[in-house]
PDB file of C-alpha atoms in Angstrom:
ATOM      1  CA  MET A   1     -46.612 -23.799 -47.964  1.00  0.00           C
ATOM      2  CA  LEU A   2     -42.828 -23.965 -48.250  1.00  0.00           C
ATOM      3  CA  ARG A   3     -42.604 -20.162 -48.176  1.00  0.00           C
ATOM      4  CA  LYS A   4     -44.655 -20.003 -44.960  1.00  0.00           C
ATOM      5  CA  PHE A   5     -42.442 -22.671 -43.396  1.00  0.00           C
ATOM      6  CA  LEU A   6     -39.289 -20.724 -44.253  1.00  0.00           C
ATOM      7  CA  ILE A   7     -40.748 -17.545 -42.772  1.00  0.00           C
ATOM      8  CA  VAL A   8     -41.524 -19.380 -39.521  1.00  0.00           C
ATOM      9  CA  MET A   9     -37.985 -20.824 -39.388  1.00  0.00           C
ATOM     10  CA  VAL A  10     -36.410 -17.415 -39.952  1.00  0.00           C
ATOM     11  CA  SER A  11     -38.562 -15.974 -37.163  1.00  0.00           C
ATOM     12  CA  VAL A  12     -37.408 -18.715 -34.779  1.00  0.00           C
ATOM     13  CA  VAL A  13     -33.768 -18.035 -35.626  1.00  0.00           C
ATOM     14  CA  LEU A  14     -34.216 -14.295 -35.085  1.00  0.00           C
ATOM     15  CA  VAL A  15     -35.881 -14.865 -31.706  1.00  0.00           C
ATOM     16  CA  SER A  16     -33.122 -17.268 -30.676  1.00  0.00           C
ATOM     17  CA  CYS A  17     -30.440 -14.771 -31.645  1.00  0.00           C
ATOM     18  CA  ALA A  18     -32.203 -12.062 -29.670  1.00  0.00           C
ATOM     19  CA  LYS A  19     -32.090 -14.216 -26.540  1.00  0.00           C
ATOM     20  CA  GLU A  20     -28.330 -14.612 -26.931  1.00  0.00           C
ATOM     21  CA  ASP A  21     -27.710 -10.847 -26.848  1.00  0.00           C
ATOM     22  CA  GLY A  22     -25.513  -9.971 -23.868  1.00  0.00           C
ATOM     23  CA  TYR A  23     -24.320 -13.526 -23.289  1.00  0.00           C
ATOM     24  CA  ASP A  24     -20.630 -13.674 -22.361  1.00  0.00           C
ATOM     25  CA  PRO A  25     -19.072 -17.136 -22.875  1.00  0.00           C
ATOM     26  CA  ALA A  26     -16.130 -16.122 -20.670  1.00  0.00           C
ATOM     27  CA  HIS A  27     -18.416 -15.450 -17.686  1.00  0.00           C
ATOM     28  CA  ASP A  28     -19.322 -18.221 -15.223  1.00  0.00           C
ATOM     29  CA  TYR A  29     -23.058 -17.800 -14.660  1.00  0.00           C
ATOM     30  CA  PHE A  30     -22.995 -20.347 -11.821  1.00  0.00           C
ATOM     31  CA  SER A  31     -20.655 -18.310  -9.614  1.00  0.00           C
ATOM     32  CA  PHE A  32     -21.113 -15.054  -7.711  1.00  0.00           C
ATOM     33  CA  ALA A  33     -17.360 -14.422  -7.566  1.00  0.00           C
ATOM     34  CA  ASN A  34     -16.041 -11.202  -9.110  1.00  0.00           C
ATOM     35  CA  THR A  35     -13.095 -12.927 -10.776  1.00  0.00           C
ATOM     36  CA  ASP A  36     -12.662 -10.012 -13.156  1.00  0.00           C
ATOM     37  CA  GLN A  37     -11.430  -8.005 -10.146  1.00  0.00           C
ATOM     38  CA  PHE A  38      -9.902 -10.584  -7.775  1.00  0.00           C
ATOM     39  CA  VAL A  39      -8.376 -14.046  -8.283  1.00  0.00           C
ATOM     40  CA  THR A  40      -7.487 -16.546  -5.551  1.00  0.00           C
ATOM     41  CA  ARG A  41      -4.036 -18.136  -5.851  1.00  0.00           C
ATOM     42  CA  HIS A  42      -3.749 -20.248  -2.682  1.00  0.00           C
ATOM     43  CA  ILE A  43      -6.003 -21.662   0.028  1.00  0.00           C
ATOM     44  CA  ALA A  44      -4.966 -22.640   3.576  1.00  0.00           C
ATOM     45  CA  LEU A  45      -7.493 -24.676   5.561  1.00  0.00           C
ATOM     46  CA  ASP A  46      -7.531 -25.416   9.298  1.00  0.00           C
ATOM     47  CA  LEU A  47     -10.592 -27.515  10.083  1.00  0.00           C
ATOM     48  CA  ASP A  48     -11.956 -29.718  12.852  1.00  0.00           C
ATOM     49  CA  VAL A  49     -14.119 -32.674  11.816  1.00  0.00           C
ATOM     50  CA  ASP A  50     -17.110 -32.955  14.169  1.00  0.00           C
ATOM     51  CA  PHE A  51     -18.938 -36.243  13.655  1.00  0.00           C
ATOM     52  CA  ASP A  52     -21.369 -35.546  16.504  1.00  0.00           C
ATOM     53  CA  GLU A  53     -22.707 -32.440  14.749  1.00  0.00           C
ATOM     54  CA  SER A  54     -21.849 -33.528  11.163  1.00  0.00           C
ATOM     55  CA  VAL A  55     -19.979 -30.298  10.479  1.00  0.00           C
ATOM     56  CA  LEU A  56     -16.534 -28.992   9.613  1.00  0.00           C
ATOM     57  CA  ARG A  57     -15.482 -26.092  11.820  1.00  0.00           C
ATOM     58  CA  GLY A  58     -12.471 -23.817  11.559  1.00  0.00           C
ATOM     59  CA  SER A  59     -10.942 -21.306   9.191  1.00  0.00           C
ATOM     60  CA  VAL A  60      -9.649 -20.696   5.700  1.00  0.00           C
ATOM     61  CA  VAL A  61      -7.082 -18.148   4.551  1.00  0.00           C
ATOM     62  CA  LEU A  62      -7.367 -17.131   0.908  1.00  0.00           C
ATOM     63  CA  ALA A  63      -4.349 -15.594  -0.834  1.00  0.00           C
ATOM     64  CA  ILE A  64      -5.908 -13.260  -3.397  1.00  0.00           C
ATOM     65  CA  LYS A  65      -4.459 -11.121  -6.172  1.00  0.00           C
ATOM     66  CA  ALA A  66      -6.303  -7.940  -7.128  1.00  0.00           C
ATOM     67  CA  LEU A  67      -6.721  -7.526 -10.873  1.00  0.00           C
ATOM     68  CA  ASP A  68      -8.487  -4.212 -10.300  1.00  0.00           C
ATOM     69  CA  THR A  69      -6.634  -2.403  -7.517  1.00  0.00           C
ATOM     70  CA  ALA A  70      -9.402   0.196  -7.280  1.00  0.00           C
ATOM     71  CA  ALA A  71     -11.999  -2.433  -6.321  1.00  0.00           C
ATOM     72  CA  ARG A  72     -12.773  -2.613  -2.590  1.00  0.00           C
ATOM     73  CA  GLU A  73     -15.183  -5.560  -2.382  1.00  0.00           C
ATOM     74  CA  ILE A  74     -14.424  -9.269  -2.737  1.00  0.00           C
ATOM     75  CA  ILE A  75     -17.345 -11.566  -3.548  1.00  0.00           C
ATOM     76  CA  LEU A  76     -17.071 -15.279  -2.739  1.00  0.00           C
ATOM     77  CA  ASP A  77     -19.341 -18.272  -3.262  1.00  0.00           C
ATOM     78  CA  THR A  78     -20.959 -20.017  -0.286  1.00  0.00           C
ATOM     79  CA  ARG A  79     -23.803 -22.402   0.338  1.00  0.00           C
ATOM     80  CA  ASP A  80     -25.292 -23.054   3.792  1.00  0.00           C
ATOM     81  CA  LEU A  81     -22.176 -21.799   5.602  1.00  0.00           C
ATOM     82  CA  ASN A  82     -22.247 -20.093   8.989  1.00  0.00           C
ATOM     83  CA  ILE A  83     -19.696 -17.275   8.668  1.00  0.00           C
ATOM     84  CA  ALA A  84     -18.442 -16.214  12.105  1.00  0.00           C
ATOM     85  CA  SER A  85     -15.907 -13.555  11.154  1.00  0.00           C
ATOM     86  CA  VAL A  86     -13.807 -12.169   8.307  1.00  0.00           C
ATOM     87  CA  ALA A  87     -10.466 -10.389   8.551  1.00  0.00           C
ATOM     88  CA  LEU A  88      -7.686  -9.298   6.229  1.00  0.00           C
ATOM     89  CA  ILE A  89      -4.122  -9.887   7.360  1.00  0.00           C
ATOM     90  CA  ALA A  90      -2.218  -6.600   7.336  1.00  0.00           C
ATOM     91  CA  ALA A  91       1.429  -6.173   6.321  1.00  0.00           C
ATOM     92  CA  ASP A  92       2.464  -6.465   9.999  1.00  0.00           C
ATOM     93  CA  GLY A  93       0.778  -9.875  10.197  1.00  0.00           C
ATOM     94  CA  LEU A  94      -2.084  -8.704  12.392  1.00  0.00           C
ATOM     95  CA  PRO A  95      -5.719  -9.359  11.401  1.00  0.00           C
ATOM     96  CA  VAL A  96      -7.865  -6.369  10.481  1.00  0.00           C
ATOM     97  CA  PRO A  97     -11.597  -7.128  10.931  1.00  0.00           C
ATOM     98  CA  ALA A  98     -13.568  -6.735   7.723  1.00  0.00           C
ATOM     99  CA  THR A  99     -17.224  -5.893   7.276  1.00  0.00           C
ATOM    100  CA  PHE A 100     -19.111  -8.608   5.433  1.00  0.00           C
ATOM    101  CA  THR A 101     -22.659  -9.315   4.340  1.00  0.00           C
ATOM    102  CA  MET A 102     -24.464 -12.343   2.971  1.00  0.00           C
ATOM    103  CA  GLY A 103     -26.260 -11.520  -0.257  1.00  0.00           C
ATOM    104  CA  GLU A 104     -29.528 -12.840  -1.611  1.00  0.00           C
ATOM    105  CA  GLY A 105     -29.651 -16.626  -1.743  1.00  0.00           C
ATOM    106  CA  HIS A 106     -30.121 -18.547  -4.976  1.00  0.00           C
ATOM    107  CA  GLU A 107     -31.536 -22.071  -5.241  1.00  0.00           C
ATOM    108  CA  THR A 108     -28.660 -23.305  -7.400  1.00  0.00           C
ATOM    109  CA  LYS A 109     -25.753 -20.972  -6.712  1.00  0.00           C
ATOM    110  CA  GLY A 110     -26.081 -20.582  -2.945  1.00  0.00           C
ATOM    111  CA  THR A 111     -25.353 -17.237  -1.296  1.00  0.00           C
ATOM    112  CA  PRO A 112     -22.699 -14.634  -2.109  1.00  0.00           C
ATOM    113  CA  LEU A 113     -20.350 -13.532   0.657  1.00  0.00           C
ATOM    114  CA  ASN A 114     -19.567  -9.840   0.158  1.00  0.00           C
ATOM    115  CA  ILE A 115     -16.372  -8.691   1.899  1.00  0.00           C
ATOM    116  CA  SER A 116     -15.453  -5.017   2.180  1.00  0.00           C
ATOM    117  CA  ILE A 117     -11.698  -4.434   2.158  1.00  0.00           C
ATOM    118  CA  PRO A 118     -10.811  -2.344   5.238  1.00  0.00           C
ATOM    119  CA  ALA A 119      -9.223   1.064   4.858  1.00  0.00           C
ATOM    120  CA  GLY A 120      -5.456   0.904   4.999  1.00  0.00           C
ATOM    121  CA  ILE A 121      -5.195  -2.459   3.227  1.00  0.00           C
ATOM    122  CA  ASP A 122      -3.126  -2.059   0.061  1.00  0.00           C
ATOM    123  CA  THR A 123      -4.742  -3.986  -2.787  1.00  0.00           C
ATOM    124  CA  LYS A 124      -1.556  -3.761  -4.842  1.00  0.00           C
ATOM    125  CA  ALA A 125      -0.015  -6.354  -2.530  1.00  0.00           C
ATOM    126  CA  GLU A 126      -1.236  -9.923  -2.072  1.00  0.00           C
ATOM    127  CA  LEU A 127      -4.422  -9.988   0.003  1.00  0.00           C
ATOM    128  CA  LEU A 128      -4.741 -12.560   2.779  1.00  0.00           C
ATOM    129  CA  VAL A 129      -8.391 -13.039   3.731  1.00  0.00           C
ATOM    130  CA  ARG A 130      -9.136 -15.136   6.830  1.00  0.00           C
ATOM    131  CA  ILE A 131     -12.658 -16.481   7.279  1.00  0.00           C
ATOM    132  CA  ASP A 132     -13.808 -18.345  10.380  1.00  0.00           C
ATOM    133  CA  TYR A 133     -16.805 -20.502   9.600  1.00  0.00           C
ATOM    134  CA  GLU A 134     -18.767 -23.704  10.090  1.00  0.00           C
ATOM    135  CA  THR A 135     -20.479 -25.921   7.553  1.00  0.00           C
ATOM    136  CA  SER A 136     -24.062 -27.124   7.720  1.00  0.00           C
ATOM    137  CA  PRO A 137     -25.030 -30.756   8.439  1.00  0.00           C
ATOM    138  CA  SER A 138     -26.779 -30.608   5.055  1.00  0.00           C
ATOM    139  CA  ALA A 139     -23.704 -29.373   3.133  1.00  0.00           C
ATOM    140  CA  SER A 140     -24.235 -30.573  -0.425  1.00  0.00           C
ATOM    141  CA  ALA A 141     -20.602 -31.664  -0.883  1.00  0.00           C
ATOM    142  CA  LEU A 142     -20.291 -33.713   2.305  1.00  0.00           C
ATOM    143  CA  GLN A 143     -21.597 -37.195   3.001  1.00  0.00           C
ATOM    144  CA  TRP A 144     -21.681 -38.212   6.673  1.00  0.00           C
ATOM    145  CA  LEU A 145     -22.044 -41.942   7.279  1.00  0.00           C
ATOM    146  CA  PRO A 146     -22.812 -43.350  10.728  1.00  0.00           C
ATOM    147  CA  ALA A 147     -20.832 -46.418  11.736  1.00  0.00           C
ATOM    148  CA  GLU A 148     -23.759 -48.661  10.807  1.00  0.00           C
ATOM    149  CA  LEU A 149     -23.420 -47.692   7.137  1.00  0.00           C
ATOM    150  CA  THR A 150     -19.693 -48.454   6.867  1.00  0.00           C
ATOM    151  CA  ALA A 151     -18.102 -51.790   5.973  1.00  0.00           C
ATOM    152  CA  GLY A 152     -16.549 -52.185   9.417  1.00  0.00           C
ATOM    153  CA  GLY A 153     -19.577 -51.016  11.352  1.00  0.00           C
ATOM    154  CA  LYS A 154     -17.494 -49.508  14.172  1.00  0.00           C
ATOM    155  CA  HIS A 155     -16.471 -46.012  13.067  1.00  0.00           C
ATOM    156  CA  PRO A 156     -18.227 -43.198  11.182  1.00  0.00           C
ATOM    157  CA  MET A 157     -17.011 -41.878   7.843  1.00  0.00           C
ATOM    158  CA  MET A 158     -17.180 -38.609   5.939  1.00  0.00           C
ATOM    159  CA  PHE A 159     -16.257 -37.913   2.335  1.00  0.00           C
ATOM    160  CA  SER A 160     -16.723 -35.059  -0.109  1.00  0.00           C
ATOM    161  CA  GLN A 161     -17.876 -34.648  -3.705  1.00  0.00           C
ATOM    162  CA  ALA A 162     -17.294 -31.055  -4.770  1.00  0.00           C
ATOM    163  CA  GLN A 163     -17.977 -31.386  -8.488  1.00  0.00           C
ATOM    164  CA  SER A 164     -19.354 -29.375 -10.029  1.00  0.00           C
ATOM    165  CA  ILE A 165     -20.268 -26.375  -7.827  1.00  0.00           C
ATOM    166  CA  HIS A 166     -20.390 -27.919  -4.341  1.00  0.00           C
ATOM    167  CA  ALA A 167     -16.998 -26.851  -2.953  1.00  0.00           C
ATOM    168  CA  ARG A 168     -18.733 -23.667  -1.790  1.00  0.00           C
ATOM    169  CA  SER A 169     -20.735 -25.739   0.690  1.00  0.00           C
ATOM    170  CA  PHE A 170     -17.630 -26.574   2.758  1.00  0.00           C
ATOM    171  CA  ILE A 171     -15.235 -23.733   1.851  1.00  0.00           C
ATOM    172  CA  PRO A 172     -16.063 -20.065   1.166  1.00  0.00           C
ATOM    173  CA  LEU A 173     -14.153 -19.435  -2.069  1.00  0.00           C
ATOM    174  CA  GLN A 174     -14.301 -18.544  -5.747  1.00  0.00           C
ATOM    175  CA  ASP A 175     -16.051 -21.723  -6.832  1.00  0.00           C
ATOM    176  CA  THR A 176     -15.407 -21.626 -10.561  1.00  0.00           C
ATOM    177  CA  PRO A 177     -13.096 -23.699 -12.793  1.00  0.00           C
ATOM    178  CA  SER A 178     -11.711 -20.486 -14.266  1.00  0.00           C
ATOM    179  CA  VAL A 179      -9.776 -20.062 -11.001  1.00  0.00           C
ATOM    180  CA  ARG A 180      -7.092 -22.609 -10.118  1.00  0.00           C
ATOM    181  CA  VAL A 181      -5.454 -22.699  -6.707  1.00  0.00           C
ATOM    182  CA  THR A 182      -2.792 -24.501  -4.751  1.00  0.00           C
ATOM    183  CA  TYR A 183      -3.845 -25.476  -1.257  1.00  0.00           C
ATOM    184  CA  GLU A 184      -2.642 -26.668   2.117  1.00  0.00           C
ATOM    185  CA  ALA A 185      -4.687 -28.044   4.980  1.00  0.00           C
ATOM    186  CA  ARG A 186      -4.532 -29.027   8.623  1.00  0.00           C
ATOM    187  CA  ILE A 187      -7.364 -31.424   9.452  1.00  0.00           C
ATOM    188  CA  ASN A 188      -8.173 -32.440  13.032  1.00  0.00           C
ATOM    189  CA  THR A 189     -10.166 -35.648  13.556  1.00  0.00           C
ATOM    190  CA  PRO A 190     -10.946 -38.148  16.303  1.00  0.00           C
ATOM    191  CA  PRO A 191      -7.557 -39.839  16.981  1.00  0.00           C
ATOM    192  CA  GLN A 192      -8.645 -43.299  15.830  1.00  0.00           C
ATOM    193  CA  LEU A 193      -9.557 -42.030  12.360  1.00  0.00           C
ATOM    194  CA  LEU A 194      -7.451 -41.066   9.333  1.00  0.00           C
ATOM    195  CA  ALA A 195      -7.944 -38.083   7.032  1.00  0.00           C
ATOM    196  CA  VAL A 196      -6.928 -38.091   3.361  1.00  0.00           C
ATOM    197  CA  MET A 197      -7.223 -35.361   0.747  1.00  0.00           C
ATOM    198  CA  SER A 198      -6.671 -34.705  -2.952  1.00  0.00           C
ATOM    199  CA  ALA A 199      -3.127 -33.663  -2.071  1.00  0.00           C
ATOM    200  CA  ASN A 200       0.147 -35.219  -0.918  1.00  0.00           C
ATOM    201  CA  ASN A 201      -0.768 -38.127   1.379  1.00  0.00           C
ATOM    202  CA  ASP A 202       1.898 -39.942   3.405  1.00  0.00           C
ATOM    203  CA  PRO A 203       0.921 -43.632   3.828  1.00  0.00           C
ATOM    204  CA  LEU A 204       3.157 -43.781   6.925  1.00  0.00           C
ATOM    205  CA  THR A 205       1.620 -40.782   8.680  1.00  0.00           C
ATOM    206  CA  PRO A 206       0.891 -41.455  12.378  1.00  0.00           C
ATOM    207  CA  ARG A 207      -2.780 -41.938  13.224  1.00  0.00           C
ATOM    208  CA  ASN A 208      -2.931 -39.195  15.831  1.00  0.00           C
ATOM    209  CA  GLY A 209      -5.916 -37.102  14.758  1.00  0.00           C
ATOM    210  CA  GLU A 210      -3.880 -34.252  13.258  1.00  0.00           C
ATOM    211  CA  TYR A 211      -3.095 -34.414   9.547  1.00  0.00           C
ATOM    212  CA  VAL A 212      -1.286 -31.976   7.273  1.00  0.00           C
ATOM    213  CA  PHE A 213      -1.628 -31.819   3.484  1.00  0.00           C
ATOM    214  CA  ASP A 214      -0.122 -29.882   0.607  1.00  0.00           C
ATOM    215  CA  MET A 215      -1.266 -29.606  -3.017  1.00  0.00           C
ATOM    216  CA  PRO A 216       1.470 -27.767  -4.969  1.00  0.00           C
ATOM    217  CA  GLN A 217      -0.279 -28.019  -8.349  1.00  0.00           C
ATOM    218  CA  PRO A 218      -2.952 -25.401  -9.168  1.00  0.00           C
ATOM    219  CA  ILE A 219      -6.346 -27.110  -9.411  1.00  0.00           C
ATOM    220  CA  PRO A 220      -9.969 -25.962  -9.811  1.00  0.00           C
ATOM    221  CA  SER A 221     -12.058 -25.887  -6.651  1.00  0.00           C
ATOM    222  CA  TYR A 222     -14.157 -28.891  -7.661  1.00  0.00           C
ATOM    223  CA  LEU A 223     -11.047 -31.101  -7.274  1.00  0.00           C
ATOM    224  CA  ILE A 224     -10.562 -30.233  -3.599  1.00  0.00           C
ATOM    225  CA  ALA A 225     -11.553 -33.437  -1.803  1.00  0.00           C
ATOM    226  CA  ILE A 226     -11.462 -34.867   1.708  1.00  0.00           C
ATOM    227  CA  ALA A 227     -12.336 -38.179   3.353  1.00  0.00           C
ATOM    228  CA  VAL A 228     -12.153 -39.188   7.013  1.00  0.00           C
ATOM    229  CA  GLY A 229     -12.747 -42.627   8.460  1.00  0.00           C
ATOM    230  CA  ASN A 230     -11.171 -45.875   9.603  1.00  0.00           C
ATOM    231  CA  LEU A 231      -8.995 -45.829   6.504  1.00  0.00           C
ATOM    232  CA  TYR A 232      -5.905 -47.870   5.689  1.00  0.00           C
ATOM    233  CA  PHE A 233      -3.510 -47.863   2.741  1.00  0.00           C
ATOM    234  CA  ALA A 234      -2.487 -50.613   0.335  1.00  0.00           C
ATOM    235  CA  PRO A 235       0.072 -50.006  -2.451  1.00  0.00           C
ATOM    236  CA  LEU A 236      -0.796 -50.778  -6.067  1.00  0.00           C
ATOM    237  CA  GLY A 237       2.632 -49.937  -7.462  1.00  0.00           C
ATOM    238  CA  GLU A 238       5.561 -47.601  -7.031  1.00  0.00           C
ATOM    239  CA  ASP A 239       3.433 -44.451  -7.356  1.00  0.00           C
ATOM    240  CA  THR A 240      -0.127 -45.602  -6.705  1.00  0.00           C
ATOM    241  CA  GLY A 241      -2.221 -47.044  -3.923  1.00  0.00           C
ATOM    242  CA  VAL A 242      -5.683 -47.157  -2.426  1.00  0.00           C
ATOM    243  CA  TYR A 243      -7.189 -45.967   0.856  1.00  0.00           C
ATOM    244  CA  THR A 244     -10.253 -47.691   2.249  1.00  0.00           C
ATOM    245  CA  GLU A 245     -11.587 -49.539   5.269  1.00  0.00           C
ATOM    246  CA  PRO A 246      -9.579 -52.669   6.161  1.00  0.00           C
ATOM    247  CA  GLU A 247     -12.586 -54.832   5.330  1.00  0.00           C
ATOM    248  CA  MET A 248     -12.448 -53.497   1.746  1.00  0.00           C
ATOM    249  CA  LEU A 249      -8.691 -53.465   1.113  1.00  0.00           C
ATOM    250  CA  ASP A 250      -8.343 -56.790  -0.721  1.00  0.00           C
ATOM    251  CA  ALA A 251     -11.342 -56.115  -2.964  1.00  0.00           C
ATOM    252  CA  SER A 252     -10.120 -52.579  -3.689  1.00  0.00           C
ATOM    253  CA  VAL A 253      -6.620 -53.739  -4.603  1.00  0.00           C
ATOM    254  CA  TYR A 254      -8.144 -56.247  -7.018  1.00  0.00           C
ATOM    255  CA  GLU A 255     -10.504 -53.650  -8.513  1.00  0.00           C
ATOM    256  CA  PHE A 256      -7.750 -51.088  -9.151  1.00  0.00           C
ATOM    257  CA  ALA A 257      -4.919 -53.509  -9.951  1.00  0.00           C
ATOM    258  CA  ASN A 258      -4.230 -51.905 -13.349  1.00  0.00           C
ATOM    259  CA  THR A 259      -3.859 -48.353 -12.032  1.00  0.00           C
ATOM    260  CA  GLN A 260      -0.052 -48.377 -11.985  1.00  0.00           C
ATOM    261  CA  ASP A 261       0.063 -49.815 -15.513  1.00  0.00           C
ATOM    262  CA  MET A 262      -2.192 -47.022 -16.771  1.00  0.00           C
ATOM    263  CA  LEU A 263      -0.027 -44.410 -15.063  1.00  0.00           C
ATOM    264  CA  ASP A 264       3.120 -45.907 -16.606  1.00  0.00           C
ATOM    265  CA  VAL A 265       1.598 -45.663 -20.098  1.00  0.00           C
ATOM    266  CA  ALA A 266       0.466 -42.078 -19.481  1.00  0.00           C
ATOM    267  CA  GLU A 267       3.927 -41.071 -18.267  1.00  0.00           C
ATOM    268  CA  LYS A 268       5.526 -42.454 -21.422  1.00  0.00           C
ATOM    269  CA  GLN A 269       3.236 -40.224 -23.469  1.00  0.00           C
ATOM    270  CA  PHE A 270       3.160 -37.060 -21.363  1.00  0.00           C
ATOM    271  CA  GLY A 271       6.046 -37.175 -18.891  1.00  0.00           C
ATOM    272  CA  PRO A 272       6.301 -37.884 -15.147  1.00  0.00           C
ATOM    273  CA  TYR A 273       3.178 -37.551 -13.010  1.00  0.00           C
ATOM    274  CA  ARG A 274       3.537 -34.665 -10.567  1.00  0.00           C
TER     275      ARG A 274
END
């Protein structure tokens, strides 16, 4: 009986090993991006926030380095994006229209965006890829709240949750943690609302409907975040604070009162927060 049991166990192990053949632990199986040939270094966003249609609309410019200078196709991750146009910025600063196709959709991964690099574009230099696009009202990373569902009840709100592979639903990009990028953004909103991002936020910025952000530290795409609403700031300490609706400020300050203390302890162990 024991011998038969051991034979069965060995068979299971052999079958399991066979299924692992060809598996590459360095490959992200949840991304279409050809990161073995191209890697994004910087992202520049210019987006309008449309609460009437529940969409973001505008453009992104990706600064991309070619690892394989012979490759002539860039593959990006998308999900439910309406791609209007794609162009590469030539050395003279002028856009060169690029041919692009949307590949076969996948229930989990979304749809690959295949971009052909136009003739005359030197892949040995940094590639600047501009994509004009619009998100879908059902974008998996974006939550659109009507005024009735906010604490104040007067203004709508939108916020994002890109983790783990949802950034591709509001930005066409290489949506994999193996790629880390710096980013900048210009976000246009209704003038009575404030936009904040996972970047440098100025608590004293005028509420004028046009907001500029900069993230100088390379981060994975799932950490790109945005929120827009009737938001106000309250400091928690020298380096920390909280943004929320005015009706929630006091409760939020109380909830996160220890944030500065935790940052102080972390800085003693690992150096200044940057």
